[in-house]
Short mmCIF file of C-alpha atoms in Angstrom, two decimals:
data_model
loop_
_atom_site.label_atom_id
_atom_site.label_comp_id
_atom_site.label_asym_id
_atom_site.label_seq_id
_atom_site.Cartn_x
_atom_site.Cartn_y
_atom_site.Cartn_z
CA MET A 1 5.58 56.87 23.69
CA THR A 2 4.97 53.87 21.46
CA HIS A 3 3.41 50.63 22.57
CA ALA A 4 4.33 47.16 21.25
CA THR A 5 1.49 45.23 19.72
CA ALA A 6 0.46 41.99 21.40
CA HIS A 7 3.02 39.17 20.97
CA ASP A 8 5.38 41.64 19.25
CA GLU A 9 3.23 41.47 16.12
CA THR A 10 3.45 44.10 13.45
CA PRO A 11 0.21 45.84 12.53
CA GLY A 12 -1.79 43.76 10.06
CA SER A 13 -0.08 40.47 10.94
CA ASP A 14 -2.20 37.37 11.48
CA PRO A 15 -2.35 36.50 15.20
CA ASN A 16 -3.40 32.94 14.30
CA ALA A 17 -0.47 32.25 11.98
CA GLY A 18 1.58 30.63 14.73
CA LEU A 19 -1.27 28.37 15.74
CA ARG A 20 -1.79 27.28 12.14
CA ALA A 21 1.93 26.59 11.76
CA ASP A 22 1.88 24.44 14.90
CA ALA A 23 -1.15 22.56 13.61
CA GLU A 24 0.56 21.91 10.28
CA ARG A 25 3.71 20.67 11.99
CA ASN A 26 1.62 18.31 14.11
CA ARG A 27 -0.12 17.02 10.99
CA ASP A 28 3.21 16.38 9.29
CA ARG A 29 4.53 14.56 12.37
CA ILE A 30 1.42 12.39 12.55
CA LEU A 31 1.63 11.45 8.87
CA ALA A 32 5.34 10.67 9.11
CA ALA A 33 4.77 8.49 12.16
CA ALA A 34 1.82 6.69 10.57
CA ARG A 35 3.76 6.03 7.36
CA CYS A 36 6.63 4.54 9.32
CA LEU A 37 4.46 2.35 11.54
CA TYR A 38 2.14 1.19 8.77
CA ALA A 39 5.05 0.34 6.46
CA ARG A 40 6.75 -1.67 9.18
CA GLU A 41 3.81 -3.31 10.92
CA GLY A 42 0.75 -3.04 8.66
CA LEU A 43 -2.59 -1.41 9.30
CA GLY A 44 -3.10 -3.19 12.61
CA VAL A 45 -1.27 -0.35 14.33
CA SER A 46 -3.54 1.50 16.76
CA MET A 47 -4.26 5.22 16.63
CA ALA A 48 -2.76 5.48 20.12
CA ALA A 49 0.50 4.00 18.82
CA VAL A 50 0.56 6.56 16.01
CA ALA A 51 0.08 9.37 18.51
CA ARG A 52 2.94 8.07 20.67
CA GLU A 53 5.25 7.72 17.67
CA ALA A 54 4.40 11.26 16.54
CA GLY A 55 4.89 12.68 20.03
CA VAL A 56 1.41 14.19 20.18
CA GLY A 57 -1.58 13.61 22.40
CA LYS A 58 -4.58 11.53 21.38
CA ALA A 59 -6.71 14.67 21.30
CA THR A 60 -4.35 16.31 18.82
CA LEU A 61 -4.45 13.24 16.60
CA SER A 62 -8.24 13.16 16.76
CA ARG A 63 -8.49 16.83 15.78
CA ARG A 64 -6.32 16.33 12.72
CA PHE A 65 -7.70 12.88 11.78
CA PRO A 66 -11.03 12.13 13.50
CA THR A 67 -11.20 8.61 12.03
CA ARG A 68 -8.78 5.85 11.14
CA GLU A 69 -10.02 5.97 7.54
CA GLU A 70 -9.10 9.65 7.21
CA LEU A 71 -5.58 8.94 8.44
CA ILE A 72 -5.19 5.98 6.10
CA THR A 73 -6.44 8.06 3.17
CA ALA A 74 -3.92 10.82 3.88
CA VAL A 75 -1.03 8.39 4.34
CA PHE A 76 -1.67 6.34 1.21
CA ALA A 77 -3.01 8.96 -1.22
CA ASP A 78 0.25 9.07 -3.17
CA ARG A 79 0.57 5.28 -3.23
CA MET A 80 -2.98 4.92 -4.55
CA ASP A 81 -2.08 7.40 -7.29
CA ALA A 82 0.89 5.19 -8.15
CA TYR A 83 -1.43 2.17 -8.14
CA VAL A 84 -3.67 3.85 -10.73
CA GLN A 85 -0.62 4.91 -12.73
CA ALA A 86 0.61 1.30 -12.83
CA VAL A 87 -2.47 0.10 -14.69
CA THR A 88 -2.38 3.16 -16.95
CA GLU A 89 1.19 2.34 -17.96
CA ALA A 90 0.29 -1.33 -18.45
CA LEU A 91 -2.54 -0.38 -20.81
CA ALA A 92 -0.14 1.81 -22.78
CA ASP A 93 2.18 -1.15 -23.44
CA PRO A 94 1.87 -2.23 -27.11
CA ASP A 95 2.18 -5.86 -25.97
CA PRO A 96 -0.88 -6.59 -23.79
CA TRP A 97 0.64 -9.73 -22.26
CA HIS A 98 3.83 -7.89 -21.35
CA GLY A 99 1.72 -5.07 -19.95
CA PHE A 100 -0.23 -7.57 -17.85
CA THR A 101 2.83 -9.29 -16.39
CA GLY A 102 4.50 -5.95 -15.74
CA TYR A 103 1.42 -4.73 -13.90
CA ILE A 104 1.28 -7.81 -11.67
CA GLU A 105 4.94 -7.47 -10.77
CA ALA A 106 4.59 -3.71 -10.15
CA ILE A 107 1.65 -3.90 -7.74
CA CYS A 108 3.13 -6.83 -5.85
CA ALA A 109 6.38 -4.89 -5.53
CA MET A 110 4.37 -2.00 -4.04
CA GLN A 111 2.98 -4.41 -1.48
CA ALA A 112 6.43 -5.74 -0.66
CA ALA A 113 7.80 -2.23 -0.14
CA ASP A 114 5.11 -1.22 2.34
CA ARG A 115 3.20 -3.64 4.56
CA GLY A 116 0.55 -1.03 5.18
CA PHE A 117 -0.08 -0.66 1.47
CA ALA A 118 -0.14 -4.44 1.16
CA ASP A 119 -3.09 -4.32 3.56
CA VAL A 120 -4.74 -1.39 1.78
CA LEU A 121 -4.87 -3.33 -1.49
CA THR A 122 -6.70 -6.22 0.17
CA MET A 123 -9.20 -4.20 2.22
CA THR A 124 -11.98 -1.72 1.51
CA PHE A 125 -12.66 1.55 3.34
CA PRO A 126 -16.18 2.72 2.41
CA ALA A 127 -15.79 5.95 4.39
CA ALA A 128 -12.54 6.85 2.61
CA LYS A 129 -14.09 8.15 -0.60
CA ALA A 130 -10.92 9.45 -2.27
CA LEU A 131 -9.09 6.20 -1.66
CA GLU A 132 -11.99 4.12 -2.95
CA GLU A 133 -12.34 6.32 -6.05
CA SER A 134 -8.71 5.58 -6.91
CA ARG A 135 -9.31 1.89 -6.31
CA ALA A 136 -12.34 1.98 -8.63
CA ALA A 137 -10.32 3.70 -11.36
CA ALA A 138 -7.59 1.05 -11.09
CA TYR A 139 -10.23 -1.68 -11.17
CA ARG A 140 -11.74 -0.39 -14.42
CA GLY A 141 -8.29 -0.33 -16.00
CA LEU A 142 -7.59 -3.83 -14.73
CA LEU A 143 -10.70 -5.23 -16.41
CA GLU A 144 -9.55 -3.77 -19.71
CA LEU A 145 -6.02 -5.08 -19.16
CA ILE A 146 -7.32 -8.61 -18.56
CA ASP A 147 -9.51 -8.47 -21.68
CA ARG A 148 -6.59 -7.33 -23.82
CA ALA A 149 -4.24 -10.00 -22.48
CA GLN A 150 -6.85 -12.71 -23.07
CA ALA A 151 -7.39 -11.46 -26.63
CA THR A 152 -3.74 -12.24 -27.38
CA GLY A 153 -4.30 -15.85 -26.38
CA HIS A 154 -1.58 -15.69 -23.73
CA LEU A 155 -3.83 -15.31 -20.67
CA HIS A 156 -6.23 -18.12 -19.81
CA ASP A 157 -9.83 -17.33 -20.73
CA ASP A 158 -11.02 -18.34 -17.26
CA PHE A 159 -8.71 -15.85 -15.52
CA THR A 160 -10.81 -13.22 -13.73
CA HIS A 161 -10.31 -10.03 -11.75
CA GLN A 162 -11.04 -12.06 -8.61
CA ASP A 163 -7.80 -13.92 -9.26
CA ILE A 164 -5.93 -10.64 -8.86
CA VAL A 165 -7.54 -10.14 -5.46
CA ILE A 166 -6.56 -13.70 -4.49
CA LEU A 167 -2.99 -13.00 -5.55
CA LEU A 168 -2.85 -9.74 -3.60
CA VAL A 169 -4.22 -11.41 -0.47
CA ALA A 170 -1.70 -14.23 -0.81
CA ASN A 171 1.13 -11.80 -1.49
CA ALA A 172 0.20 -9.68 1.53
CA GLY A 173 0.49 -12.80 3.68
CA VAL A 174 3.84 -13.76 2.19
CA VAL A 175 5.18 -10.23 2.66
CA ALA A 176 4.03 -10.14 6.28
CA ALA A 177 5.55 -13.54 7.03
CA THR A 178 8.89 -13.22 5.23
CA SER A 179 9.77 -9.53 4.94
CA ASP A 180 12.21 -9.69 7.88
CA ASP A 181 14.01 -12.90 6.94
CA ALA A 182 13.51 -13.39 3.19
CA PRO A 183 12.21 -10.13 1.71
CA ASP A 184 12.27 -11.33 -1.91
CA THR A 185 10.09 -14.39 -1.32
CA TRP A 186 7.08 -12.63 -2.87
CA ARG A 187 8.82 -12.70 -6.25
CA ARG A 188 8.69 -16.49 -6.25
CA LEU A 189 4.95 -16.43 -5.53
CA VAL A 190 4.34 -13.97 -8.37
CA GLY A 191 6.41 -16.10 -10.74
CA HIS A 192 4.28 -19.15 -10.00
CA MET A 193 1.08 -17.11 -10.37
CA LEU A 194 2.07 -15.81 -13.79
CA ARG A 195 2.96 -19.32 -14.96
CA ALA A 196 -0.42 -20.57 -13.80
CA ALA A 197 -2.21 -17.72 -15.60
CA ALA A 198 -0.36 -18.17 -18.89
CA THR A 199 -1.59 -20.45 -21.66
CA PRO A 200 0.72 -23.27 -22.80
CA GLY A 201 3.65 -22.03 -24.85
CA THR A 202 3.44 -18.45 -23.56
CA ASP A 203 6.69 -16.81 -22.53
CA THR A 204 6.73 -15.93 -18.86
CA PRO A 205 9.33 -14.10 -16.76
CA PRO A 206 12.04 -16.39 -15.36
CA LEU A 207 11.05 -18.00 -12.07
CA PRO A 208 13.09 -16.44 -9.24
CA GLN A 209 15.13 -18.70 -7.02
CA PRO A 210 13.39 -19.93 -3.86
CA PRO A 211 14.52 -18.60 -0.50
CA ALA A 212 16.89 -20.76 1.50
CA SER A 213 15.29 -23.29 3.82
CA THR A 214 17.00 -21.71 6.80
CA VAL A 215 15.42 -18.28 6.28
CA LEU A 216 12.00 -19.81 5.66
CA TYR A 217 12.39 -21.72 8.90
CA ARG A 218 13.19 -18.49 10.74
CA ALA A 219 10.10 -16.90 9.22
CA MET A 220 7.97 -19.82 10.39
CA ILE A 221 9.37 -19.50 13.91
CA ARG A 222 8.59 -15.78 13.88
CA LEU A 223 5.01 -16.51 12.82
CA GLY A 224 4.60 -18.86 15.74
CA ARG A 225 5.60 -16.27 18.30
CA PRO A 226 2.77 -14.43 20.07
CA SER A 227 2.23 -10.83 19.06
CA ALA A 228 3.60 -8.14 21.36
CA ASP A 229 0.08 -6.72 21.49
CA ALA A 230 -1.53 -10.03 22.48
CA PRO A 231 -3.07 -10.13 25.96
#
């Protein structure tokens, strides 16, 4: 008489395989939920909200991602790689001024596409080493990009890397305020920034049309409403 192995396993099979598969599915669900919530609402989303969206318990979320920084790192690893790639491509442009303007437009477009990433580019996460290493690599490339653009005479000599941070902070605010009603408003801000950075006589990308007054008004009304999470 033969006896079935536990859980109908064949000899030599891994009894923990099912548990690992469940853990991986939970991880994928958490990341998908976090990406969706961060993109829509920014990094202010709570870990509890991510767990609810993923359909898992808080304990499960904590086992997979013990800290907020670890979750943010996992969610935005690919976007940070794209951020580094953007400056690499800009440095490869034979026209340093064109490379500079293309870089500014590219990173601001990344912010506009994902409110969470808009926040990531204007915040630091000391505990998220991989994320900060990517940021540091992009920063080194940016310094070189600024130097090259200034050497052409097209970028003001007093333009600094801090001005990029100021632009990203401003763009994050514009994206947050207008993404629902006038999602292309950020392009107007970037157009003005590039004109301000350029020396007289330098060709700059055409200035996009401003959003209609009605949609800006709706955005202002939305900003004045209390947050759903407010006490």
